[in-house]
mmCIF file of C-alpha atoms in Angstrom:
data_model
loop_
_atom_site.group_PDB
_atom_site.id
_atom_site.type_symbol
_atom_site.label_atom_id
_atom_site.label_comp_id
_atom_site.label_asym_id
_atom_site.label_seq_id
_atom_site.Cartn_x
_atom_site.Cartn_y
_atom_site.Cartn_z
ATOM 1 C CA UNK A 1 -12.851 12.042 -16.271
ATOM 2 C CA UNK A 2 -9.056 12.352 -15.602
ATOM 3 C CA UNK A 3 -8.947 11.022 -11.907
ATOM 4 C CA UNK A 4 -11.758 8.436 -11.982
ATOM 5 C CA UNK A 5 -11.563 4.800 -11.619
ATOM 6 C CA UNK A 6 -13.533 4.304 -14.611
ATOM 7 C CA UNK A 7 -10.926 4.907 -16.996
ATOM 8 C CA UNK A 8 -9.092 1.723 -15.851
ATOM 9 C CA UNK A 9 -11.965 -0.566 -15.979
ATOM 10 C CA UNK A 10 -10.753 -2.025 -19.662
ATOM 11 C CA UNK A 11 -7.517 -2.822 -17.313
ATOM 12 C CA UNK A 12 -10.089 -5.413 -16.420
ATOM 13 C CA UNK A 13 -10.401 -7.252 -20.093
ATOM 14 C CA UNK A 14 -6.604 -5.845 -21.481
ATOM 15 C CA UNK A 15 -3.364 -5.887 -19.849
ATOM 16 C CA UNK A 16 -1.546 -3.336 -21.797
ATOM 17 C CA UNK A 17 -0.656 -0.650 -19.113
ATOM 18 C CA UNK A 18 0.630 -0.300 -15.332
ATOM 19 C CA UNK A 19 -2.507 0.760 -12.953
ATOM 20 C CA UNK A 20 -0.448 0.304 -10.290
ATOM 21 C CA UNK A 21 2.777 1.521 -9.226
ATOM 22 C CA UNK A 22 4.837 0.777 -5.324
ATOM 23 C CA UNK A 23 7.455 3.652 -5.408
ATOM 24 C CA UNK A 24 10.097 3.513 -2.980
ATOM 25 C CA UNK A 25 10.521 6.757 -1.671
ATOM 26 C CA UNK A 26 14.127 5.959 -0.088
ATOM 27 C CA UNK A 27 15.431 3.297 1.998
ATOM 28 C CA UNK A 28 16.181 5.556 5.544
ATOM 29 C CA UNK A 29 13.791 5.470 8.171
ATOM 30 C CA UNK A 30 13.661 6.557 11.756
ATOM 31 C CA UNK A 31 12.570 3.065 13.178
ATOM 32 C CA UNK A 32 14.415 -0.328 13.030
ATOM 33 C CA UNK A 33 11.579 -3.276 12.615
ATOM 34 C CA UNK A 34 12.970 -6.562 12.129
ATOM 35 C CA UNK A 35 10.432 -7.802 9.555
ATOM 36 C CA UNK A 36 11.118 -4.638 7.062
ATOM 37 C CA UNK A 37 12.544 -5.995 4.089
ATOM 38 C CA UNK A 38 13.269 -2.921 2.431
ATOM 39 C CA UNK A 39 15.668 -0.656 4.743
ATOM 40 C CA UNK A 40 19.253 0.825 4.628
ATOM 41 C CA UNK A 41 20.492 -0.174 8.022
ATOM 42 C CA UNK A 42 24.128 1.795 7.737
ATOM 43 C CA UNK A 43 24.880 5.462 8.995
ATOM 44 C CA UNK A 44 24.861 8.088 6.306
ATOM 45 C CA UNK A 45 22.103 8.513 3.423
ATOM 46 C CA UNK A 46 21.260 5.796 1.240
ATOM 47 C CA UNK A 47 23.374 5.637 -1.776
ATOM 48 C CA UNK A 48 22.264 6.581 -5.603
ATOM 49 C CA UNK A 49 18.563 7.428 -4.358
ATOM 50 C CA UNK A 50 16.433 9.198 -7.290
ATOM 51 C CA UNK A 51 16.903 13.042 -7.127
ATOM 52 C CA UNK A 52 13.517 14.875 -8.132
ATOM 53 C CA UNK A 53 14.524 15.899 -11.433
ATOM 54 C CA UNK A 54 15.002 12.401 -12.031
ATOM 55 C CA UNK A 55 11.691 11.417 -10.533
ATOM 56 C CA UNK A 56 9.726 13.648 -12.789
ATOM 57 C CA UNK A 57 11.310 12.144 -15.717
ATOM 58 C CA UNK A 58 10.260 9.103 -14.264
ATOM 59 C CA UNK A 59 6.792 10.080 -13.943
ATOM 60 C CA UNK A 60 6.824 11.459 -17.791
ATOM 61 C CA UNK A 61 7.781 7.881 -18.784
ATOM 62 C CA UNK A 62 4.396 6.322 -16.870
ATOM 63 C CA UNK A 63 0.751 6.609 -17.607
ATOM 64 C CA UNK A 64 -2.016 7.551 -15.901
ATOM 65 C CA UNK A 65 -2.630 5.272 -12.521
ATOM 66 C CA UNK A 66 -5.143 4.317 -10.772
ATOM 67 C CA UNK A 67 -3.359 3.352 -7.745
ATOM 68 C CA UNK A 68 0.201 4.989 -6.878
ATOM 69 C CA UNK A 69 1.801 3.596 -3.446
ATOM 70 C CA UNK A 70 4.432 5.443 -1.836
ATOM 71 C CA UNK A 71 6.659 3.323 0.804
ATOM 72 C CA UNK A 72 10.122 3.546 2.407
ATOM 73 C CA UNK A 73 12.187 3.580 4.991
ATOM 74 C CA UNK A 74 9.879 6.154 6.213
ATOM 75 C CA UNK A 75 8.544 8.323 3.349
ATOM 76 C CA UNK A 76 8.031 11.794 5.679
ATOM 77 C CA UNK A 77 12.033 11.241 6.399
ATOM 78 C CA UNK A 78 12.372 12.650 2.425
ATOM 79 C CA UNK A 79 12.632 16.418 2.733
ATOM 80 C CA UNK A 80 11.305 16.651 -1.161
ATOM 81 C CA UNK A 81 8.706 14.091 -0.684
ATOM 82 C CA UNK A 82 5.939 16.902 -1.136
ATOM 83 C CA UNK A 83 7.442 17.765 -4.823
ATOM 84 C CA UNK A 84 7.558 14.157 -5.474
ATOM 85 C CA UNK A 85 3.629 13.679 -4.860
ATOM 86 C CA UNK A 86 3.093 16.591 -6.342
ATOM 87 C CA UNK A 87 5.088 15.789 -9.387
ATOM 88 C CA UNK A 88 3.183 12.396 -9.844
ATOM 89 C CA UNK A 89 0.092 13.915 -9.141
ATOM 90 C CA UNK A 90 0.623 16.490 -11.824
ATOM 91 C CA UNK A 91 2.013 14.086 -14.516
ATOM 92 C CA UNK A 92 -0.062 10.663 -13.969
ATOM 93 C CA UNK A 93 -3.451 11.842 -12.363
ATOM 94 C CA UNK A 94 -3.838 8.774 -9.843
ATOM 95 C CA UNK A 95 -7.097 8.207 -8.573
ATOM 96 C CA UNK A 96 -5.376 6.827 -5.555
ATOM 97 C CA UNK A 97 -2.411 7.574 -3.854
ATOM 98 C CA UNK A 98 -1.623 5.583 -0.690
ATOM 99 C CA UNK A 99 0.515 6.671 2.312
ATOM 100 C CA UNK A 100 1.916 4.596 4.667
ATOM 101 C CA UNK A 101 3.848 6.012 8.094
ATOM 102 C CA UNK A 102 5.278 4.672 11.311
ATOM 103 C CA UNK A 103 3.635 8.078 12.181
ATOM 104 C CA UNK A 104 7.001 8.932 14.429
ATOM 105 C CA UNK A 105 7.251 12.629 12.993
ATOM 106 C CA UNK A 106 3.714 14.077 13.831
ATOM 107 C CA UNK A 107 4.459 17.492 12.979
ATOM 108 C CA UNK A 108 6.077 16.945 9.652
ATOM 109 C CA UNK A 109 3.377 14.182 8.848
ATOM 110 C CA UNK A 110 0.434 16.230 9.247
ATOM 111 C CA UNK A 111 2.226 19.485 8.018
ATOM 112 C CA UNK A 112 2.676 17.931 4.479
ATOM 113 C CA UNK A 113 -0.517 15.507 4.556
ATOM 114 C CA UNK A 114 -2.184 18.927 4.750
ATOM 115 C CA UNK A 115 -0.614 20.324 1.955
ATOM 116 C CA UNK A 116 -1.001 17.478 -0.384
ATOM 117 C CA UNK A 117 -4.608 17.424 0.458
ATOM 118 C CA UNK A 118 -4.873 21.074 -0.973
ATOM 119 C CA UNK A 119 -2.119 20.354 -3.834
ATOM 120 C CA UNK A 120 -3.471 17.089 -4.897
ATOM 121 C CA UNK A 121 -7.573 18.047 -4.742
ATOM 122 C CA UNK A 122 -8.872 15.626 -6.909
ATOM 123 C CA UNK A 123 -6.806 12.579 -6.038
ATOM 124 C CA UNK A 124 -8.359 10.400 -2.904
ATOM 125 C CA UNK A 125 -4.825 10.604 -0.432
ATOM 126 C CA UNK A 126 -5.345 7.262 2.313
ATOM 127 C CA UNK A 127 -2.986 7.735 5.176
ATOM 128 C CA UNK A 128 -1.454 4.735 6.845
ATOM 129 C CA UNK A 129 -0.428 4.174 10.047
ATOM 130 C CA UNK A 130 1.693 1.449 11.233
ATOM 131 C CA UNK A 131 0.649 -0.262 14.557
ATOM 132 C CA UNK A 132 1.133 -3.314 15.544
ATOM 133 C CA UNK A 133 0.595 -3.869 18.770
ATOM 134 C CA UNK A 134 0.362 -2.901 22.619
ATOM 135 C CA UNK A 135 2.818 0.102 22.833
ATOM 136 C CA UNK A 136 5.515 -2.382 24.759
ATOM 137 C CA UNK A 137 5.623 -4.388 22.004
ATOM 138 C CA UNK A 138 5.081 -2.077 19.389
ATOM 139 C CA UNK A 139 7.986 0.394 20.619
ATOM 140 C CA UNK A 140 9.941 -2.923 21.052
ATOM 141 C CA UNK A 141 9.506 -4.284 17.667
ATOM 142 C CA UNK A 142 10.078 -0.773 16.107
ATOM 143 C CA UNK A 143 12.709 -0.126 17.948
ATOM 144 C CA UNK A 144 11.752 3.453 19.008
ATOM 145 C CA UNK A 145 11.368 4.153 22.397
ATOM 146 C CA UNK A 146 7.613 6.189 22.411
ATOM 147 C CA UNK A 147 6.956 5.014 18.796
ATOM 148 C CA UNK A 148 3.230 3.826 19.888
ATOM 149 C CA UNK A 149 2.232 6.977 21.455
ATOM 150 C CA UNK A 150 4.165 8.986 18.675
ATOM 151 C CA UNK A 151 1.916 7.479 16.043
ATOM 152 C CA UNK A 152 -1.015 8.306 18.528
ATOM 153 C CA UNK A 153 -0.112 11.358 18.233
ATOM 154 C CA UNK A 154 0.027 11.598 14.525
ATOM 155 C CA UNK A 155 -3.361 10.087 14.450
ATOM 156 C CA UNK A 156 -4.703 12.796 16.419
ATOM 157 C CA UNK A 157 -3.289 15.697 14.340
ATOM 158 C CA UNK A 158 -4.554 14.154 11.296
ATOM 159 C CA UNK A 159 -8.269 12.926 12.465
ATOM 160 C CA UNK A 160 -9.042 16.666 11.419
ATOM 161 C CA UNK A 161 -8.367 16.259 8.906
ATOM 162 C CA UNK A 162 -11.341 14.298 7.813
ATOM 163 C CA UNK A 163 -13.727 16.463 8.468
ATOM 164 C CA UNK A 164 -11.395 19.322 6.209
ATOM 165 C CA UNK A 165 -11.007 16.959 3.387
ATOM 166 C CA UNK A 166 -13.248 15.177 1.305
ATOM 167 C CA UNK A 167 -10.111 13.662 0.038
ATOM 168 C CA UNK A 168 -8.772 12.236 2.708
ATOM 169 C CA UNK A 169 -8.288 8.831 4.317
ATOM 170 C CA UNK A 170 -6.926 7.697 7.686
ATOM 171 C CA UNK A 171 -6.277 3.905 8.074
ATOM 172 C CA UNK A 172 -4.079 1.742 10.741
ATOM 173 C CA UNK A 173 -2.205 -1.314 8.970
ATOM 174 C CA UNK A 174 -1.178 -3.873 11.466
ATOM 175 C CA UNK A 175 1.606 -6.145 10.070
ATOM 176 C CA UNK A 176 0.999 -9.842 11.740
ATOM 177 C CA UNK A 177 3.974 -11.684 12.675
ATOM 178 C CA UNK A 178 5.091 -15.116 14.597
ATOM 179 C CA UNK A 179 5.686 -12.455 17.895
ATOM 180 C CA UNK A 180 2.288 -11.051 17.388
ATOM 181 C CA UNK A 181 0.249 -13.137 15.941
ATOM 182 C CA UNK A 182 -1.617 -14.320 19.875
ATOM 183 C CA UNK A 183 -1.908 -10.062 20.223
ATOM 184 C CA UNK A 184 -4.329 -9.060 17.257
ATOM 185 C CA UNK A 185 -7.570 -10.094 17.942
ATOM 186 C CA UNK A 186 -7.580 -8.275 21.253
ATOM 187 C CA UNK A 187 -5.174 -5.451 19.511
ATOM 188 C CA UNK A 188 -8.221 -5.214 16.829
ATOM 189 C CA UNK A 189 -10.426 -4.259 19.248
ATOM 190 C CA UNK A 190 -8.093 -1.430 21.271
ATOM 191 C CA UNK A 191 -7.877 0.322 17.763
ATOM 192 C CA UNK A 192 -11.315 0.421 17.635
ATOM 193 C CA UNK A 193 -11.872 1.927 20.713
ATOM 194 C CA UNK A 194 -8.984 4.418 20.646
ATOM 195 C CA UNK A 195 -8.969 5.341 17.050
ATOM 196 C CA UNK A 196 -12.894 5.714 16.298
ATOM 197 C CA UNK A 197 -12.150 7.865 13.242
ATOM 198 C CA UNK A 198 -10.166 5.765 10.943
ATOM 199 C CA UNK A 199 -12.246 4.496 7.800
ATOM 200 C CA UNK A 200 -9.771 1.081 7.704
ATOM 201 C CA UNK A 201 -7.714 -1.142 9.132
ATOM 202 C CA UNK A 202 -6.234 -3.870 7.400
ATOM 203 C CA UNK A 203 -3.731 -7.059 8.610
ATOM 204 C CA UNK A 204 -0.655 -7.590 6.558
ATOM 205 C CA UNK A 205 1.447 -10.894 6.386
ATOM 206 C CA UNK A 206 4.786 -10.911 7.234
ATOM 207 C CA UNK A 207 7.226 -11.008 4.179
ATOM 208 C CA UNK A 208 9.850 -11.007 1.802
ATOM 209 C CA UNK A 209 13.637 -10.919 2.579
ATOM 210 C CA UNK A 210 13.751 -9.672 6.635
ATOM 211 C CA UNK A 211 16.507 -9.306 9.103
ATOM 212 C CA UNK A 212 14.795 -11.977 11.406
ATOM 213 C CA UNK A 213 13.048 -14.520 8.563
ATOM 214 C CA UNK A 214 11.737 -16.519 11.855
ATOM 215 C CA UNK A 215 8.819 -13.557 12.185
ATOM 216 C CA UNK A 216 7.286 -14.951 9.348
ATOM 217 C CA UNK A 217 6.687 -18.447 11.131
ATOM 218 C CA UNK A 218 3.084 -17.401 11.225
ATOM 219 C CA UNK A 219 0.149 -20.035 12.075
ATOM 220 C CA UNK A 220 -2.045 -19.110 9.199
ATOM 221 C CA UNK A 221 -5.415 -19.642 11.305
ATOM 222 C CA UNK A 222 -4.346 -16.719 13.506
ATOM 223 C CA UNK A 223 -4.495 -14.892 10.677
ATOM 224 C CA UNK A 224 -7.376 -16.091 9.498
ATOM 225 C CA UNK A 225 -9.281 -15.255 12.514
ATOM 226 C CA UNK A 226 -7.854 -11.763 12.274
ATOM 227 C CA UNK A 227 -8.780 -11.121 8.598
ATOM 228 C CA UNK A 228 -12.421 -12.598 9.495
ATOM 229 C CA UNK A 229 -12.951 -10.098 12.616
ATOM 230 C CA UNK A 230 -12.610 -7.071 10.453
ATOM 231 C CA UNK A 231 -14.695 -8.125 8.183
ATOM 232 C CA UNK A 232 -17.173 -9.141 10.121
ATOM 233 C CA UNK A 233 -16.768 -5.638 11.833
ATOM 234 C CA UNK A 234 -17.991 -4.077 7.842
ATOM 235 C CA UNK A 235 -20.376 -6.137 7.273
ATOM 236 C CA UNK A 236 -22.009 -5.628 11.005
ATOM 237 C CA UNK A 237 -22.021 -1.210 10.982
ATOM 238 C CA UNK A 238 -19.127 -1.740 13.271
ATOM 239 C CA UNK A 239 -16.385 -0.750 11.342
ATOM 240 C CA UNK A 240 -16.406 2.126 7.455
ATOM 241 C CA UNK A 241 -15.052 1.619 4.689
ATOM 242 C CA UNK A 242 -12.844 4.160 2.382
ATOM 243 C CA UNK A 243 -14.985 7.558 1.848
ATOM 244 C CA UNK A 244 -13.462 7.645 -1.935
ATOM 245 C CA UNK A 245 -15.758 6.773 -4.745
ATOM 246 C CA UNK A 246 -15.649 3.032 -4.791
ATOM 247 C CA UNK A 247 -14.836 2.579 -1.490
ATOM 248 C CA UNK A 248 -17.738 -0.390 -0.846
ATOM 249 C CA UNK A 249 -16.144 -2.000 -3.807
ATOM 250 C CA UNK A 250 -12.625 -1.857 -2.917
ATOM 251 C CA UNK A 251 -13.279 -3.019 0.920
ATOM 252 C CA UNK A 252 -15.587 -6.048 -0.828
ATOM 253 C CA UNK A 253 -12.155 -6.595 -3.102
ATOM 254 C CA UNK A 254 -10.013 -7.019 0.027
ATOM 255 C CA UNK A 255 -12.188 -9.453 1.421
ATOM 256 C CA UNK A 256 -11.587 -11.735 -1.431
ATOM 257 C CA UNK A 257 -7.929 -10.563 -1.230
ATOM 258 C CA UNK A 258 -7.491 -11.496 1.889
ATOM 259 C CA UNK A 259 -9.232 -15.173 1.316
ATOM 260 C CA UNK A 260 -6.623 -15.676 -1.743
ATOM 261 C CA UNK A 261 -3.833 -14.400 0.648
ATOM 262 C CA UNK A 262 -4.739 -17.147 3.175
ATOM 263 C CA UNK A 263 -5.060 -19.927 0.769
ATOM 264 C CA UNK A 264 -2.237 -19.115 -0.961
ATOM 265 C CA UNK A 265 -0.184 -19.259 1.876
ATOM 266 C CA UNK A 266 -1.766 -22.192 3.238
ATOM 267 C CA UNK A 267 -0.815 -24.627 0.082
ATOM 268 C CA UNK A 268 1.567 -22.278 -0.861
ATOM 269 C CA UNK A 269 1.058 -22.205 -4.287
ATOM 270 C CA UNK A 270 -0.073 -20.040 -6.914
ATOM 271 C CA UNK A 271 -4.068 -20.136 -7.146
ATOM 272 C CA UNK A 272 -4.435 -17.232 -9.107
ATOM 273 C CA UNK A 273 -3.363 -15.587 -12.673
ATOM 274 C CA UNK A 274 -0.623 -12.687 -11.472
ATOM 275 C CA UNK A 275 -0.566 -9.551 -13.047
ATOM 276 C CA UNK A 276 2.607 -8.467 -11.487
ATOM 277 C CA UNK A 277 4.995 -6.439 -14.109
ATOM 278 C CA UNK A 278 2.180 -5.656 -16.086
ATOM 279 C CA UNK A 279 -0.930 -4.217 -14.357
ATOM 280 C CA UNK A 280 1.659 -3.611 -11.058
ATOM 281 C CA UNK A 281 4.930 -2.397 -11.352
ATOM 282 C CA UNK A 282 7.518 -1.125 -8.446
ATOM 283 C CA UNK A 283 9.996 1.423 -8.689
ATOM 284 C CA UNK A 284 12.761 1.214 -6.146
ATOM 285 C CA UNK A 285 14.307 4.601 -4.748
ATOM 286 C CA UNK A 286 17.549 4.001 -6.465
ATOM 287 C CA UNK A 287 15.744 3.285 -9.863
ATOM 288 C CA UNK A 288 15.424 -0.255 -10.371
ATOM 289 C CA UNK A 289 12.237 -1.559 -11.392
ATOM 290 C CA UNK A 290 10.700 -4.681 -10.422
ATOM 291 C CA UNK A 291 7.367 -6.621 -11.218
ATOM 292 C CA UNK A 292 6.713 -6.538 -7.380
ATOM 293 C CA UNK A 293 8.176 -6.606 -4.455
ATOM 294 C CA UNK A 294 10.386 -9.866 -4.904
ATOM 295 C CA UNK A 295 13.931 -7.775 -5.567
ATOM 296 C CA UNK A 296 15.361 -10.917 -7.167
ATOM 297 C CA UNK A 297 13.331 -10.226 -9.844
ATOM 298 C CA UNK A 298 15.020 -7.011 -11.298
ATOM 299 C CA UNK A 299 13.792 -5.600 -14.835
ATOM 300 C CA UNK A 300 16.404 -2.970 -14.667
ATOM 301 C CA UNK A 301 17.366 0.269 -13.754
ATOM 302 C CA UNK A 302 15.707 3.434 -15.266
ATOM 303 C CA UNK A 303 19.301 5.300 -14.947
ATOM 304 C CA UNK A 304 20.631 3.207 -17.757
ATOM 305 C CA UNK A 305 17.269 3.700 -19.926
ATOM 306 C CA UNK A 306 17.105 7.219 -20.164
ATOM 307 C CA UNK A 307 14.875 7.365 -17.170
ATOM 308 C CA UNK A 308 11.925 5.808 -19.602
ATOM 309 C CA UNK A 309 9.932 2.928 -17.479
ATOM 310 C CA UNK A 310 8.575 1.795 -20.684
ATOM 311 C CA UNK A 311 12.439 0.992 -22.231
ATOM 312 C CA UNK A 312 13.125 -1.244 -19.136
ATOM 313 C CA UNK A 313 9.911 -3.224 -19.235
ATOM 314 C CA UNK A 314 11.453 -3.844 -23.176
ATOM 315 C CA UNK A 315 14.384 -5.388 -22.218
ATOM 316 C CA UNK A 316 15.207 -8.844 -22.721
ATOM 317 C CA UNK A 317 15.840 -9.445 -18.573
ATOM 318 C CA UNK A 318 12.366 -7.407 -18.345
ATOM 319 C CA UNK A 319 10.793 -10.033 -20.778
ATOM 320 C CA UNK A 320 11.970 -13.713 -19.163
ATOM 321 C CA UNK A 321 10.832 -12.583 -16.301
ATOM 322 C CA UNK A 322 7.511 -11.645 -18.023
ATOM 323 C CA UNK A 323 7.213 -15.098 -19.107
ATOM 324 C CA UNK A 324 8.124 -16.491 -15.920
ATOM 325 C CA UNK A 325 5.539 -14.717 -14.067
ATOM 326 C CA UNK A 326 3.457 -15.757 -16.784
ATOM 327 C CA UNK A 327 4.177 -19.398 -16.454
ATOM 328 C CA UNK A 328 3.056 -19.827 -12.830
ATOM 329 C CA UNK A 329 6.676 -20.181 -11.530
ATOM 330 C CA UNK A 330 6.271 -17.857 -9.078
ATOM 331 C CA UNK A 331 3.657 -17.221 -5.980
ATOM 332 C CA UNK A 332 3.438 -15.089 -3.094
ATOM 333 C CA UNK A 333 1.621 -13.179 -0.601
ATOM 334 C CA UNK A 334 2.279 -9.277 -0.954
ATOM 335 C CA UNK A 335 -0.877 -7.482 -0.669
ATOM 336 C CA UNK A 336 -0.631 -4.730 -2.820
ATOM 337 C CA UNK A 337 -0.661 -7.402 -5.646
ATOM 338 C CA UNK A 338 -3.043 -9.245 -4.763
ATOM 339 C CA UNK A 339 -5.080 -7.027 -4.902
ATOM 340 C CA UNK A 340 -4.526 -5.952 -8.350
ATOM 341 C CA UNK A 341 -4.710 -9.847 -8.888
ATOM 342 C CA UNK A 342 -8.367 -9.719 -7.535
ATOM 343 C CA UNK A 343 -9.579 -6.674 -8.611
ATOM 344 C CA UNK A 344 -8.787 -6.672 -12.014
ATOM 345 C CA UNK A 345 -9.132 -10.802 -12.758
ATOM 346 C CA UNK A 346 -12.300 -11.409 -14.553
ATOM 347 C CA UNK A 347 -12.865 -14.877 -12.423
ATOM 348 C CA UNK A 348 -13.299 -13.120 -9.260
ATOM 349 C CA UNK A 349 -15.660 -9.792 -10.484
ATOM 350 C CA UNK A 350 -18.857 -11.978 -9.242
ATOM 351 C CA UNK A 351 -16.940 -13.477 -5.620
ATOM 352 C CA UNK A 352 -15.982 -9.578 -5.251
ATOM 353 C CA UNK A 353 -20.101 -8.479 -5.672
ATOM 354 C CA UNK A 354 -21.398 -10.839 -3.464
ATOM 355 C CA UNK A 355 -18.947 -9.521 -0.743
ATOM 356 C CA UNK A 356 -20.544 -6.159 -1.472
ATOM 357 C CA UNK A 357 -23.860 -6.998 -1.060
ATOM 358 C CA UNK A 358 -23.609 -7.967 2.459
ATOM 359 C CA UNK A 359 -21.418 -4.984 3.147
ATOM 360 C CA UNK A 360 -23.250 -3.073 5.877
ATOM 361 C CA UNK A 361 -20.395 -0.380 6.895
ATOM 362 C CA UNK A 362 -20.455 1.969 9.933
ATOM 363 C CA UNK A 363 -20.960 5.718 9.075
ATOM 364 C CA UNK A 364 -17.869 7.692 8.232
ATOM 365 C CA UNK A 365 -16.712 11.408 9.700
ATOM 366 C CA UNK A 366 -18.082 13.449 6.583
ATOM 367 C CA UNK A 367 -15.828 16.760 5.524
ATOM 368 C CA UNK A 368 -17.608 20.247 6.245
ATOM 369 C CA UNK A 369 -15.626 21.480 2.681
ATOM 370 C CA UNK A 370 -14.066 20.299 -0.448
ATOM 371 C CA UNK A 371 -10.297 19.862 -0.522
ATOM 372 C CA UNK A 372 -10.222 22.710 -3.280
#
């Protein structure tokens, strides 16, 4: 069982091996949002990015994954970014790989999500994109004139997707900010009506190291609210969940995620164990590795390690900052490990069941073939 979830479910008891990895595709993108925190804002390519030959050493240096996040700048800016998918795919059989997208490039988005859903047949490919808003505000806070009826766009070409693919997902991620934050209870409810097809849509928290820092001035029970409207749209028929196997269970898991999220901001503290560096690991597009997405913490650089991820995570750096993580000095907010955090924490397996039993999702667009 190469590509099933299964495999990882010792993950749950043993720590010994990344599940998760966040690689960076490359820091360019076609938009200019104020609350990205990973983004080369100067003319020109970004410098000393990964090449693919380097990437697939990479990849040989990595186990299998259960969960392999691409993100960016914009990944669909990356001419190669097929080969890379395709390389990982090849080499470390996720069961997941997720795609995120400001969904600006329609063509080229649906052009390559099309061939990866051929080229990658028995990986489960989710397809991101970014909205956050009314198009005003949305094409203001990108910075893209058109951006919100570009990513409409995109959304249309790849709804067919759906019913092609029995590999494919197509989700809207709305990142909640201090400018938003009064928008997305009514914004919840216009992608609902205008996007009927996507199987998710999730609410992200403002964070990490941004161009304006006052964004993430959030008032946590506006987020609260948010987070509790979508899930009382799964558990009412009113909104799916994933189509992959274990799609119940992971939309139960982010309802606990997102109830750790909000306490954890809200006495902001650490309030659970953190398997960041570990079970998660992120791979930035020049190289560096990182336990997550907090840059100051920097393992190393797989350039100066023979392009092995296993070296870095041996070096001495790599190893106080294991013990840090270990010792509670650190606490944050990032989704993508928290919910590694709840889904693979012992504590929380029972909190995560009872979500799913009350889980009564809407129907989902079924695929007329396989993606073979």
């Amino acid at each position: 069982m190469p590509f099933s979830p299964l495999r990882h479910v010792d993950s749950i008891f043993w720590k010994r091996k990344p599940v998760h990895v966040t690689f960076f595709v490359t820091k360019i993108c076609n938009a200019a949002c104020p609350f990205c925190f990973y983004i080369w804002r100067e003319d020109g390519p970004a410098p000393g990015e990964l090449t693919l030959p380097e990437i697939e050493k990479v990849a040989d240096s990595l186990p299998n994954l259960l969960w392999l996040a691409f993100s960016g700048g914009e990944i669909f800016v990356r001419k190669d970014f097929p080969e890379i998918v395709e390389t990982f795919y090849r080499k470390n059989k996720p069961v997941v790989m997720l795609f995120p997208t400001n969904g600006i490039m329609t063509e080229r988005i649906v052009q390559t999500m099309r061939r990866l859903c051929q080229s990658c047949p028995d990986s489960r490919l989710v397809c991101k994109i970014s909205l956050d808003g009314p198009p005003d505000y949305h094409d203001k806070m990108r910075v893209v004139k058109g951006c919100y009826d570009k990513a409409m766009k995109t959304y249309e070409g790849l709804a067919p997707l759906l019913e092609e693919f029995e590999n494919f997902d197509l989700g809207v991620n709305t990142v909640l900010c201090a400018e938003n934050q009064d928008l997305v209870d009514g914004f919840i409810d216009t992608i609902a009506a205008t996007m009927p097809k996507i199987t998710t849509h999730t609410v992200s928290l403002a964070r990490g190291d941004m161009p304006s820092p006052e964004l993430k001035n959030v008032q946590l029970e506006k987020y609260k609210a948010a987070v509790l409207k979508l899930e009382e749209r799964v558990k009412s028929g009113k909104l799916p969940v994933y189509r992959f196997p274990g799609g119940k269970w992971k939309a139960a898991q982010d309802i606990v995620q997102r109830q750790l999220i909000f306490e954890t901001a809200q006495q902001d503290k650490r309030l659970s164990n953190c398997y960041a560096g570990t079970l998660n690991l992120v791979i930035a597009a020049n190289g560096d590795v990182h336990p997550c997405e907090e840059f100051s913490m920097h393992f190393g650089n797989v350039k100066d390690h023979g392009f092995d991820v296993s070296k870095v995570l041996q070096t001495e750096q790599a190893q106080r900052i294991l013990a840090d993580i270990k010792a509670w000095k650190c606490h944050c907010t990032h989704e993508c490990f928290m919910m590694t955090n709840t889904l693979f924490n012992p504590r929380l397996i029972p909190k995560i069941a009872a979500e799913y039993l009350k889980l009564k999702p809407a129907p989902t667009v079924q695929a007329t073939k396989a993606a073979r």
